[in-house]
PDB file of C-alpha atoms in Angstrom:
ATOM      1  CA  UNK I  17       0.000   0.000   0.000  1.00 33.00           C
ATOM      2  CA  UNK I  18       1.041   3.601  -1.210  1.00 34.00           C
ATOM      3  CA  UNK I  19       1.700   5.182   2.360  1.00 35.00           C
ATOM      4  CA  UNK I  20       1.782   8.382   1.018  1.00 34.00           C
ATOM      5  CA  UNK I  21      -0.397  10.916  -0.654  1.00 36.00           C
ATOM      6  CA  UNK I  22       0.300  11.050  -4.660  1.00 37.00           C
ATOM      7  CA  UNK I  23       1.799  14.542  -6.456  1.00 38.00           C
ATOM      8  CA  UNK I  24      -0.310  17.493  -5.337  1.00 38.00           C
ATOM      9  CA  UNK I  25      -3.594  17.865  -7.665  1.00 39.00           C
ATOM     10  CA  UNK I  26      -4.491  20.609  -9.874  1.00 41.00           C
ATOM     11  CA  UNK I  27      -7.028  21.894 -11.917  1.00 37.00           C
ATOM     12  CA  UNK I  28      -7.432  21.558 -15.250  1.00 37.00           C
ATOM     13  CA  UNK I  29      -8.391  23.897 -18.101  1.00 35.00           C
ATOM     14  CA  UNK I  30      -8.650  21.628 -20.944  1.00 38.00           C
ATOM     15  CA  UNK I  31     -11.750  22.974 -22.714  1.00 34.00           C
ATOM     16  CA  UNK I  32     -12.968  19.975 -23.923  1.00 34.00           C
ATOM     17  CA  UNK I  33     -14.588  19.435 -20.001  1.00 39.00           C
ATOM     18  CA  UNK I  34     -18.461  19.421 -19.531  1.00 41.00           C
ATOM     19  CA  UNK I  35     -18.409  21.976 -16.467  1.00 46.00           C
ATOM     20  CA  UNK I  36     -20.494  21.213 -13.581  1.00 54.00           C
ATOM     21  CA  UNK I  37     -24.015  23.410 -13.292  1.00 86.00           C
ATOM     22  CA  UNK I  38     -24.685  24.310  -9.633  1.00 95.00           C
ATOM     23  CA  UNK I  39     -28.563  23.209  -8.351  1.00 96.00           C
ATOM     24  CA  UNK I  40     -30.230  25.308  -5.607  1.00 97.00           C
ATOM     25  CA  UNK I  41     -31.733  23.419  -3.154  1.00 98.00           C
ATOM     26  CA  UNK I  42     -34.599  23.946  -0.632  1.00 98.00           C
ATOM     27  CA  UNK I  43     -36.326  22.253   2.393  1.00 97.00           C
ATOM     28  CA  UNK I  44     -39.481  22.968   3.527  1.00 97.00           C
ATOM     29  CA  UNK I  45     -41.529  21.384   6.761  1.00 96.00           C
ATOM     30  CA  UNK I  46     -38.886  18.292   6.564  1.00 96.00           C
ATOM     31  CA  UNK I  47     -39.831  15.588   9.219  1.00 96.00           C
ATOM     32  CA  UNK I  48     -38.711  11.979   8.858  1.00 95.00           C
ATOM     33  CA  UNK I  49     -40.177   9.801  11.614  1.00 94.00           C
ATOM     34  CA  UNK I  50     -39.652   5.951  11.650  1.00 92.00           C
ATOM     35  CA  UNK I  51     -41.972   2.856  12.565  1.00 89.00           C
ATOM     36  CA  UNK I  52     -45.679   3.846  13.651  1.00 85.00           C
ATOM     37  CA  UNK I  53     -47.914   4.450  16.948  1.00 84.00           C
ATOM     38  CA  UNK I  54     -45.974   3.701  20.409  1.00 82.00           C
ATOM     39  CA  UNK I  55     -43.081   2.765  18.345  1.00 84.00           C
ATOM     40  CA  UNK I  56     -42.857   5.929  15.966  1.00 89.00           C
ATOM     41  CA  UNK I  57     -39.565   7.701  16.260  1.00 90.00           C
ATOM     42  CA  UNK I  58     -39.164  10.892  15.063  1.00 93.00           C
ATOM     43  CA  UNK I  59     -35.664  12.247  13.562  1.00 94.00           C
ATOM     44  CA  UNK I  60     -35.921  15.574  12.044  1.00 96.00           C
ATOM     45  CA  UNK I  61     -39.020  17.736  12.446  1.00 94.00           C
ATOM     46  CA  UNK I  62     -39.633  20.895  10.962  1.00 94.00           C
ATOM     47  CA  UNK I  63     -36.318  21.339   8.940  1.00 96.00           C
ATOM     48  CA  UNK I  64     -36.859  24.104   6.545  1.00 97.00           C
ATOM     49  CA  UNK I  65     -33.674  25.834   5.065  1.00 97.00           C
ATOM     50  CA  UNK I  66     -32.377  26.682   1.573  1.00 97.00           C
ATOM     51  CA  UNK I  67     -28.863  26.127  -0.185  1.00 97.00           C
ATOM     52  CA  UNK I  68     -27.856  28.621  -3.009  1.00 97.00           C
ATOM     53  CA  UNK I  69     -26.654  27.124  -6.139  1.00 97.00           C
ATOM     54  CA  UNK I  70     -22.610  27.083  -5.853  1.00 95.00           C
ATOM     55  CA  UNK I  71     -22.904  27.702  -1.925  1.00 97.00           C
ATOM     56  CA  UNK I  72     -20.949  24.855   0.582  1.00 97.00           C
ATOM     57  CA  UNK I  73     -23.086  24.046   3.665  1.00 98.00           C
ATOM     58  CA  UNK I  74     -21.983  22.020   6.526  1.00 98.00           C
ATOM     59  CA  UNK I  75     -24.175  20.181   8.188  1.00 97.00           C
ATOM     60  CA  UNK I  76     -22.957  19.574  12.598  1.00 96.00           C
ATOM     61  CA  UNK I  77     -25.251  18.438  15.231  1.00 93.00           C
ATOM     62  CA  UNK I  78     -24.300  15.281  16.950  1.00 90.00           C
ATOM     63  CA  UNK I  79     -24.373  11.448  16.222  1.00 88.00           C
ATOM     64  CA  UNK I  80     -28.466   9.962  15.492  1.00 87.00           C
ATOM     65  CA  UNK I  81     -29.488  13.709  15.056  1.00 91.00           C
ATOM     66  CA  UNK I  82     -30.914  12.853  11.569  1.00 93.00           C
ATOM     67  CA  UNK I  83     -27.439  14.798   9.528  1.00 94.00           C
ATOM     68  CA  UNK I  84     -27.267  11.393   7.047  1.00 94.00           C
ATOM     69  CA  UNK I  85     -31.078  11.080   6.962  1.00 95.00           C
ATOM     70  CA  UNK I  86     -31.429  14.643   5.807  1.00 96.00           C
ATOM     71  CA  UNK I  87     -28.973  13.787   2.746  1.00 96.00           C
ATOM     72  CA  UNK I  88     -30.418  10.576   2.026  1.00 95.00           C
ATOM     73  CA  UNK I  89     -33.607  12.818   1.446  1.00 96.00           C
ATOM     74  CA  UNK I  90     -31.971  15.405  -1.072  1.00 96.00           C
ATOM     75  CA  UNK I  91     -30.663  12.579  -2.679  1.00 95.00           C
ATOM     76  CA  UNK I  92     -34.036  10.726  -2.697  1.00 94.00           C
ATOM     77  CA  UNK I  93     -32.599   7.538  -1.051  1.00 94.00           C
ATOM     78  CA  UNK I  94     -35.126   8.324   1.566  1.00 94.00           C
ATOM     79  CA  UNK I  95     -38.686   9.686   1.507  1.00 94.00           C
ATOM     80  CA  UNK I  96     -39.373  12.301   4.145  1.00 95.00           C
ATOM     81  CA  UNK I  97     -42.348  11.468   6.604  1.00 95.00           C
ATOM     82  CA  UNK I  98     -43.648  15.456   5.589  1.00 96.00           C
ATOM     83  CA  UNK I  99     -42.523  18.121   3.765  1.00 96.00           C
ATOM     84  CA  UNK I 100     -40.782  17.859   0.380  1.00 96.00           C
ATOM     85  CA  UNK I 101     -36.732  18.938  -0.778  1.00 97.00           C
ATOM     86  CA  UNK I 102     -36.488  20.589  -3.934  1.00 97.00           C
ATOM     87  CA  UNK I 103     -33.942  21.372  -5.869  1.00 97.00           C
ATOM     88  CA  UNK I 104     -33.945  23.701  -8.884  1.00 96.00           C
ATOM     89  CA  UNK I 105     -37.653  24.600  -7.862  1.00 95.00           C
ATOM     90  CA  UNK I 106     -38.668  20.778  -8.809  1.00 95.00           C
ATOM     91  CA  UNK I 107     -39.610  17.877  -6.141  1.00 96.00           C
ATOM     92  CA  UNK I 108     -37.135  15.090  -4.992  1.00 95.00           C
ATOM     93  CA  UNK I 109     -38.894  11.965  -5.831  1.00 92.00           C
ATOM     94  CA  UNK I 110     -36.830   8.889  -5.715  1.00 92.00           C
ATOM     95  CA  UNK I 111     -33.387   8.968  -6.465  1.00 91.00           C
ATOM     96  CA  UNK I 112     -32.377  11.906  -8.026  1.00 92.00           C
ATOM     97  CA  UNK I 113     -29.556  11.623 -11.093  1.00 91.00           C
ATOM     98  CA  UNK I 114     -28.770  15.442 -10.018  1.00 93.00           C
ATOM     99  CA  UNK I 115     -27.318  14.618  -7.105  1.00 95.00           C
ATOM    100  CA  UNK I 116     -24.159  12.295  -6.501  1.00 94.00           C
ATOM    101  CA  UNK I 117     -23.308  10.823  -2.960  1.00 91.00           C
ATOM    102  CA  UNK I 118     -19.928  10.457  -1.218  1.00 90.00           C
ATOM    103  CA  UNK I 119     -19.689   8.341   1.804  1.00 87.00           C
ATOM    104  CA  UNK I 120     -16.877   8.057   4.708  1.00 84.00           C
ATOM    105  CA  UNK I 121     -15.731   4.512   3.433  1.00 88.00           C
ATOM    106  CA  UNK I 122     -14.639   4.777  -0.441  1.00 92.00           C
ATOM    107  CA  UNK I 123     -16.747   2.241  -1.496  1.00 92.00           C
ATOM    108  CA  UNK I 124     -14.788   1.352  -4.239  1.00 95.00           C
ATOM    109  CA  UNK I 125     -15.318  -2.200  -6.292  1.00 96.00           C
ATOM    110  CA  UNK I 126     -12.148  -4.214  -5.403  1.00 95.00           C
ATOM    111  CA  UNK I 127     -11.281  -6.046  -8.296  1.00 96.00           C
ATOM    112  CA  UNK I 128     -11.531  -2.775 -10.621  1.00 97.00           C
ATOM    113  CA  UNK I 129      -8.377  -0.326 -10.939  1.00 97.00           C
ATOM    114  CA  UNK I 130      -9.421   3.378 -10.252  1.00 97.00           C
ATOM    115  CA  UNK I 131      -9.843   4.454 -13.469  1.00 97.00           C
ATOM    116  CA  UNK I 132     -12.546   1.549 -13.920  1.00 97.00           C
ATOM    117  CA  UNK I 133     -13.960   2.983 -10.566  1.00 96.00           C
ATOM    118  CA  UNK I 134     -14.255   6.222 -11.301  1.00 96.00           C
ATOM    119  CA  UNK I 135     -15.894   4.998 -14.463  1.00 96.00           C
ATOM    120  CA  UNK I 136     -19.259   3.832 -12.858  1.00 94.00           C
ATOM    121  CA  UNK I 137     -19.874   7.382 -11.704  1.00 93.00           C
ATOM    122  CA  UNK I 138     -20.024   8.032 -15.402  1.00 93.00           C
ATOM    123  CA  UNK I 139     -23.568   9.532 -16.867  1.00 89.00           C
ATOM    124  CA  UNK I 140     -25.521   6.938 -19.242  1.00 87.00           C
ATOM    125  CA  UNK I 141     -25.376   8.131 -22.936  1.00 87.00           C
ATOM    126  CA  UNK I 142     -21.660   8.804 -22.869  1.00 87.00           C
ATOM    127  CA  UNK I 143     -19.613   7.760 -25.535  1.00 91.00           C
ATOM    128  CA  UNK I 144     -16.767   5.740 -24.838  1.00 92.00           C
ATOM    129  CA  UNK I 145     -14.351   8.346 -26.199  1.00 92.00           C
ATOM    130  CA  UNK I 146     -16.142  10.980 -23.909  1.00 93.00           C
ATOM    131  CA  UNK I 147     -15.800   8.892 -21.068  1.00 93.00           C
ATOM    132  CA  UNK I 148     -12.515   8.174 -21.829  1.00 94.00           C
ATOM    133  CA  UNK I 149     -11.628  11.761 -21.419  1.00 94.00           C
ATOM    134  CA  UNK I 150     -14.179  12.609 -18.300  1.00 93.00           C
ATOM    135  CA  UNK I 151     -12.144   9.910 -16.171  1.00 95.00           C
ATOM    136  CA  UNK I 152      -8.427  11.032 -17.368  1.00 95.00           C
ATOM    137  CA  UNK I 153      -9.592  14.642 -16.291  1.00 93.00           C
ATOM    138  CA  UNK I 154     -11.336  13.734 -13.371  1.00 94.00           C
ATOM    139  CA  UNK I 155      -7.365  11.375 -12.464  1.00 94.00           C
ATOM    140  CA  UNK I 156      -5.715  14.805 -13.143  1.00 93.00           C
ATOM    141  CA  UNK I 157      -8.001  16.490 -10.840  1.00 91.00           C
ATOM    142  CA  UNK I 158      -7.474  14.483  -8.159  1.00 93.00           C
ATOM    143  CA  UNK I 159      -3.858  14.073  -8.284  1.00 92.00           C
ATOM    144  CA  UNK I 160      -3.947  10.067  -9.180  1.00 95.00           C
ATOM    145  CA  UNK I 161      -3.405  10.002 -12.813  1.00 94.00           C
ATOM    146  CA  UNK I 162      -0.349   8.055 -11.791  1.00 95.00           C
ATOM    147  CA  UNK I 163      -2.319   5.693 -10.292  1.00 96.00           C
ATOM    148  CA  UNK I 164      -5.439   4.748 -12.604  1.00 96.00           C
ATOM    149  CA  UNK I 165      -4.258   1.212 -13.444  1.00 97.00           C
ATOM    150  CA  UNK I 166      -3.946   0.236  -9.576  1.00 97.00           C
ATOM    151  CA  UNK I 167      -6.805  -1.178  -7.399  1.00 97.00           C
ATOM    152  CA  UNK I 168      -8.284  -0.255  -4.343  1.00 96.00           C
ATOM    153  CA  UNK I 169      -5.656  -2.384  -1.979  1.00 96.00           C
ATOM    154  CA  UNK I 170      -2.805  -1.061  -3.636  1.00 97.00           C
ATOM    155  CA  UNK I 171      -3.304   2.858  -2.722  1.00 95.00           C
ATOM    156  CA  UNK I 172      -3.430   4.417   0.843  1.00 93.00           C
ATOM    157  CA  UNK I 173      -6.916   5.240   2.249  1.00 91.00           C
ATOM    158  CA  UNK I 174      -6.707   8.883   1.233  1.00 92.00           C
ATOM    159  CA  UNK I 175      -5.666   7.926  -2.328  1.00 94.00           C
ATOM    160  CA  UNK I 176      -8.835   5.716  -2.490  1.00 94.00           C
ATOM    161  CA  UNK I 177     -11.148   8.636  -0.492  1.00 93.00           C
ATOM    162  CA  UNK I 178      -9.606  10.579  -3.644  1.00 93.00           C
ATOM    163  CA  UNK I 179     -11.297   7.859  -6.234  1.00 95.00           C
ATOM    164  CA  UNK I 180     -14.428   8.061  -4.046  1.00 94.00           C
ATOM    165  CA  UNK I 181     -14.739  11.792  -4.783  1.00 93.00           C
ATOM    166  CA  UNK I 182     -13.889  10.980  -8.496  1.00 94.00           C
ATOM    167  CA  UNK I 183     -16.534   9.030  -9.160  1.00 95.00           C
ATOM    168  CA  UNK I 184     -19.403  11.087  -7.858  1.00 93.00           C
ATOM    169  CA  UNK I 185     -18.068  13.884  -9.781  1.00 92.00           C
ATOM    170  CA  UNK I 186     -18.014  11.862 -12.633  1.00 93.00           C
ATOM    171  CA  UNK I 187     -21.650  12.550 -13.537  1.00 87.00           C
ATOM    172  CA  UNK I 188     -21.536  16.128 -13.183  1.00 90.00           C
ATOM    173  CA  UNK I 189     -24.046  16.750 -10.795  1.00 94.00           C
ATOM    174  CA  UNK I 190     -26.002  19.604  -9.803  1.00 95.00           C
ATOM    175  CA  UNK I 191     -25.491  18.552  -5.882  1.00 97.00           C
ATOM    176  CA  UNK I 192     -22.805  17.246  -3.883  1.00 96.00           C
ATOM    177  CA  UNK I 193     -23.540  14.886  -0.971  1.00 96.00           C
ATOM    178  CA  UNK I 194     -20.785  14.410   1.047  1.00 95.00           C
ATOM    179  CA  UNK I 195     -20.928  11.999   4.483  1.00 94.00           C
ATOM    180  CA  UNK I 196     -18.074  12.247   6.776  1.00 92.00           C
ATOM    181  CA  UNK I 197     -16.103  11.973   3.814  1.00 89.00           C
ATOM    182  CA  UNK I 198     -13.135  11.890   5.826  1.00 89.00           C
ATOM    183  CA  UNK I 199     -13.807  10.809   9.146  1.00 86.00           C
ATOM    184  CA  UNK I 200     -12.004   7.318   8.515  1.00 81.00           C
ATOM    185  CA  UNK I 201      -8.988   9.343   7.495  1.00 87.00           C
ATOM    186  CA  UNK I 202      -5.407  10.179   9.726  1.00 88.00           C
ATOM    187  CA  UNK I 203      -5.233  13.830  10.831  1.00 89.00           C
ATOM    188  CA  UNK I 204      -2.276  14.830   8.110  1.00 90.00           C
ATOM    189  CA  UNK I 205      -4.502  13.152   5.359  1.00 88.00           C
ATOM    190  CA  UNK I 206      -7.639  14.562   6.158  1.00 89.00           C
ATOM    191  CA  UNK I 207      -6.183  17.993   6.299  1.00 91.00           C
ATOM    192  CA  UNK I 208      -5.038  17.524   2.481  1.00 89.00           C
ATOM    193  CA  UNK I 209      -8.262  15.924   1.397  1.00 90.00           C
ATOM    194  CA  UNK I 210     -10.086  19.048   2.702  1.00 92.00           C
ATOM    195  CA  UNK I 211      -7.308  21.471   1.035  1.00 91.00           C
ATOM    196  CA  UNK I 212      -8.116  18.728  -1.997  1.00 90.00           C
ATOM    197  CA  UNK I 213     -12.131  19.650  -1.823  1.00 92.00           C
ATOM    198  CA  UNK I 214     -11.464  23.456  -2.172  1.00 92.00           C
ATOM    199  CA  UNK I 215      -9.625  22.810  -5.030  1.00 90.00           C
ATOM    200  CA  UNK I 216     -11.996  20.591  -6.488  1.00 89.00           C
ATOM    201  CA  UNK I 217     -15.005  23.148  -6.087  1.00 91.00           C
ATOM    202  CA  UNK I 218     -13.110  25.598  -7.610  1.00 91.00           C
ATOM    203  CA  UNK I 219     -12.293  23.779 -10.720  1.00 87.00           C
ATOM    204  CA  UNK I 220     -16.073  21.890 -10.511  1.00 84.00           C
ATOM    205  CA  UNK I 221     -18.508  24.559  -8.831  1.00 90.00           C
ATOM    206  CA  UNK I 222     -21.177  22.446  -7.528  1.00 94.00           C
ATOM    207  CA  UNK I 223     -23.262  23.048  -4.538  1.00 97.00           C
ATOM    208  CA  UNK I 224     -22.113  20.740  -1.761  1.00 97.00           C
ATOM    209  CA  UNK I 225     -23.697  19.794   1.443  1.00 97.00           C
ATOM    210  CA  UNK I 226     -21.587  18.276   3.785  1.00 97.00           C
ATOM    211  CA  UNK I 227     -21.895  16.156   7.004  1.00 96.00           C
ATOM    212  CA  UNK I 228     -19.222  16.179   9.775  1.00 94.00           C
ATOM    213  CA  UNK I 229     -18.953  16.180  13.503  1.00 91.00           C
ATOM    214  CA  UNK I 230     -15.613  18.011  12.898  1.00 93.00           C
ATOM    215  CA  UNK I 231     -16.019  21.777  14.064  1.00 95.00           C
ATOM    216  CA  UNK I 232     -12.709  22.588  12.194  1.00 94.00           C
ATOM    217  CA  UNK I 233     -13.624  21.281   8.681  1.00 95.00           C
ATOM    218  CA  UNK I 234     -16.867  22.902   9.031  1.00 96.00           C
ATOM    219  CA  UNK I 235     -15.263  26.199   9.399  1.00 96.00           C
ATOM    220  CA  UNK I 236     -12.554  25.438   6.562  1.00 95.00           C
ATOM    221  CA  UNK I 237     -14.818  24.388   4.295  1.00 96.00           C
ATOM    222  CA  UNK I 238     -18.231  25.667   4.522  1.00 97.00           C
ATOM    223  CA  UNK I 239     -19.671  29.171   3.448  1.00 96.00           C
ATOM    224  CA  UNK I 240     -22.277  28.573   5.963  1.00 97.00           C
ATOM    225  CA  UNK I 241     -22.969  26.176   8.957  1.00 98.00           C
ATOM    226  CA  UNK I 242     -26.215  25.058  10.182  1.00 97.00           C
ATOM    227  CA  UNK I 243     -26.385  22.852  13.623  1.00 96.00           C
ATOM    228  CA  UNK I 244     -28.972  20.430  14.113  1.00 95.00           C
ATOM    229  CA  UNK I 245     -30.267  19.609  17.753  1.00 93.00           C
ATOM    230  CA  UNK I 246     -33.597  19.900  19.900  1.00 85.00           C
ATOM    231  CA  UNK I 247     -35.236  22.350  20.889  1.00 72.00           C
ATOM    232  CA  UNK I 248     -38.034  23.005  23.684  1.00 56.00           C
ATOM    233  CA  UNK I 249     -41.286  21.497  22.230  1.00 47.00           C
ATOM    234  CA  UNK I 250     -44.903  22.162  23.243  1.00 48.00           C
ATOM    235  CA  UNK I 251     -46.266  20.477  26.112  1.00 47.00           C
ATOM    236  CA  UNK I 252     -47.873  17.215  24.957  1.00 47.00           C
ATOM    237  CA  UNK I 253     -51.585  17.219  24.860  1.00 50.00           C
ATOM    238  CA  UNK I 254     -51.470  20.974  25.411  1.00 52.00           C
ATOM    239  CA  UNK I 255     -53.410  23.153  22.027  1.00 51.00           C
ATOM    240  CA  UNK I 256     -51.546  22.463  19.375  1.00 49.00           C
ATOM    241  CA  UNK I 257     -49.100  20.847  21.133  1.00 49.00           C
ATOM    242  CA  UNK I 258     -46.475  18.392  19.265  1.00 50.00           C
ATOM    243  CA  UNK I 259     -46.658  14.501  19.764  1.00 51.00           C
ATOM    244  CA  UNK I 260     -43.795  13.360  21.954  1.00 51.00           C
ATOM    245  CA  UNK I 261     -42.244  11.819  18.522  1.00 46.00           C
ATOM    246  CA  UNK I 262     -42.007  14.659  16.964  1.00 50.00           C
ATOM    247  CA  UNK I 263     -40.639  16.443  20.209  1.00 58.00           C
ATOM    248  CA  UNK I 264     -37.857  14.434  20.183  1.00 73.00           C
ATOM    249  CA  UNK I 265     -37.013  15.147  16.335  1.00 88.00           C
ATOM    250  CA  UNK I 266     -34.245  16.993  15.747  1.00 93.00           C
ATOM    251  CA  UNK I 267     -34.552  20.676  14.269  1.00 94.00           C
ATOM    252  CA  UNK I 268     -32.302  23.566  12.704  1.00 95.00           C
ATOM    253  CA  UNK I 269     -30.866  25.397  16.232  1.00 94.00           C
ATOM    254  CA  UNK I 270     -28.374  27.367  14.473  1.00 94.00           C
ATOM    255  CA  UNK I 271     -27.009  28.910  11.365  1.00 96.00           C
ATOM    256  CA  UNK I 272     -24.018  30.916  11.045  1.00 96.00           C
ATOM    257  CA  UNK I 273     -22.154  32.627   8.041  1.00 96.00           C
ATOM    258  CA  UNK I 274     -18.330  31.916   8.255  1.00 95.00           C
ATOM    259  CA  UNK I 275     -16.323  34.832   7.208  1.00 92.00           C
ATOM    260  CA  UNK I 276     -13.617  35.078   4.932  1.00 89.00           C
ATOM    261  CA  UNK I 277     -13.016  33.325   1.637  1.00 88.00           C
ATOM    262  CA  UNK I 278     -11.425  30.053   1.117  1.00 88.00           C
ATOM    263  CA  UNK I 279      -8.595  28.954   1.634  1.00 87.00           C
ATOM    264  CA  UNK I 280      -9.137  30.492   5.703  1.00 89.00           C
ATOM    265  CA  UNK I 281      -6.053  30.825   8.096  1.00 89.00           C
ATOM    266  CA  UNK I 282      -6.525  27.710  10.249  1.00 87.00           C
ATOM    267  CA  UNK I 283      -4.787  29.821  12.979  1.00 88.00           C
ATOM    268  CA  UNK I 284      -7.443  32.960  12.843  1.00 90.00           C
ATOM    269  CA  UNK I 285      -8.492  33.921  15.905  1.00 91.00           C
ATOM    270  CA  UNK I 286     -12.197  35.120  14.630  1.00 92.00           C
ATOM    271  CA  UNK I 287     -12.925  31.352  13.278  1.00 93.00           C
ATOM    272  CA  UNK I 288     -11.504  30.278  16.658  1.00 93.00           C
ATOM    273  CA  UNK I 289     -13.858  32.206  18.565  1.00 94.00           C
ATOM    274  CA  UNK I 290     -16.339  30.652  16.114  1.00 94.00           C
ATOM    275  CA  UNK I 291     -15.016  27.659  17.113  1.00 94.00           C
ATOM    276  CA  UNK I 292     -15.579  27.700  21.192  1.00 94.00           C
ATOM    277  CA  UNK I 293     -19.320  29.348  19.988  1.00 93.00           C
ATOM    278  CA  UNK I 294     -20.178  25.930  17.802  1.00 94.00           C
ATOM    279  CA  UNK I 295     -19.249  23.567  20.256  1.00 93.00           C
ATOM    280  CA  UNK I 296     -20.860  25.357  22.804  1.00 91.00           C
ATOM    281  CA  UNK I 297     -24.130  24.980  20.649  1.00 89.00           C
ATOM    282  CA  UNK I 298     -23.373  20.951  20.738  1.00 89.00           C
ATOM    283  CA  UNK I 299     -22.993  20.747  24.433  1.00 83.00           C
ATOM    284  CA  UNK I 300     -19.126  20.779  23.898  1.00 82.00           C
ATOM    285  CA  UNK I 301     -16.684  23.210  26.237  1.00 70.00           C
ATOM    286  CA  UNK I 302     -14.630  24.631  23.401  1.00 57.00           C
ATOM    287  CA  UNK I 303     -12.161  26.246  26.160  1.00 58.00           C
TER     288      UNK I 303
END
């Protein structure tokens, strides 16, 4: 196994590339409750927020409060209990080709090299020359274009995390899922996958949502933060009072703008501040 991350990536200009067209999205009235009567569970209630086309949200609140749920619904992997996601003005029903989904394992076939990875990601109606071209620019992007012909076992975890993102470029899509992409990942490595994002947003603009418990990326990354937790419900039984399901769901307690474009100073003392705020807002001392 490769034990080190490849050359550095960079962006490419060839003009022969089918540039990525950023999707707004919107939630309104989201709930997502699971299993019915004195067994209902309720997630997320009444998530309603809306990401500009281009923007990069991060998504914190902490473990089972509904963050993977709530991209499993923009991605239509999951159907919301009420309320609807939209994005580009139009309904999420099933799974939607105009999103793509990266998770925190790679998830990458075994016995295929890279390059043959990547290649699944691909959009149907390609041509093989097309595709041909998609995946060697999507290698160059990600700094592995030395790499294409190896498999899976034969790179470092970063190097395949690289693939991972590859392949959901590949399609071009509107939306960018991404689920603790990096949370499996060594400190050093995660640090230059999230330098590696930035650079892949700039060359591919999409709008990304991303899921993390990690304060730090949030604040690298994002252009805006919401947290998700619970709030003070109703009494139960009281005039229009909320069932004790949905008083346990999980709901938007926060948003924040970070400041400052990307690539941030991770030593600034404003996004440190910002720091000790956000972890206060998950129950965390941030002193």
């Amino acid at each position: 196994m490769t034990a080190v991350l490849s050359k550095a990536p960079r962006a490419t200009t060839d003009s022969s590339a089918a540039h990525t067209s950023a999707l707004p999205v919107s939630f309104r009235g989201l709930r997502r409750t699971f299993g019915a009567g004195a067994e209902a569970h309720t997630v997320l209630r009444d998530v309603s927020f809306d990401v500009r086309a281009g923007e990069v949200l991060a998504i914190l609140g902490a473990s089972g409060c509904g963050k993977s749920t709530l991209l499993r619904a923009a991605a239509g992997l999951d159907a919301p209990s009420a309320g609807n996601v939209q994005i580009d003005g139009t309904d999420v029903r099933g799974v939607d080709p105009r999103c793509a989904f990266a998770f925190q394992e790679p998830r990458l076939l075994p016995w295929h090299t890279l390059q043959a990875n990547i290649a699944i990601g691909l959009p149907p109606g390609l041509s093989a020359r097309d595709g041909k071209a998609k995946v060697a620019r999507l290698l160059d992007l990600v700094g592995l274009q030395d790499f294409a012909k190896h498999r899976p076992r034969e790179v470092s975890g970063g190097m395949a995390q690289r693939a991972s993102l590859a392949r959901a470029l590949a399609r071009n899509p509107g939306v960018l899922l991404l689920d603790e992409p990096f949370g499996a990942l060594d400190a050093l490595t995660r640090v230059k996958m999230q330098d590696l994002l930035l650079e892949v947003h700039r060359a591919e603009p999409t709008t990304v949502l991303l899921v993390t418990h990690d304060v730090d990326e949030a604040l690298q990354l994002a252009d805006r933060i919401i947290v998700l937790g619970k709030e003070s419900a109703p009494e139960v039984g009281g005039p229009g009072a909320a069932t004790e399901a949905e008083a346990a769901g999980a709901t938007i307690v926060r948003s924040v703008v970070v400041p400052g474009e990307r690539p941030r100073d991770r030593a600034s003392a404003e996004l440190a501040r910002m720091r000790a705020s956000l972890l206060a807002s998950l129950g965390v001392d941030g002193h």
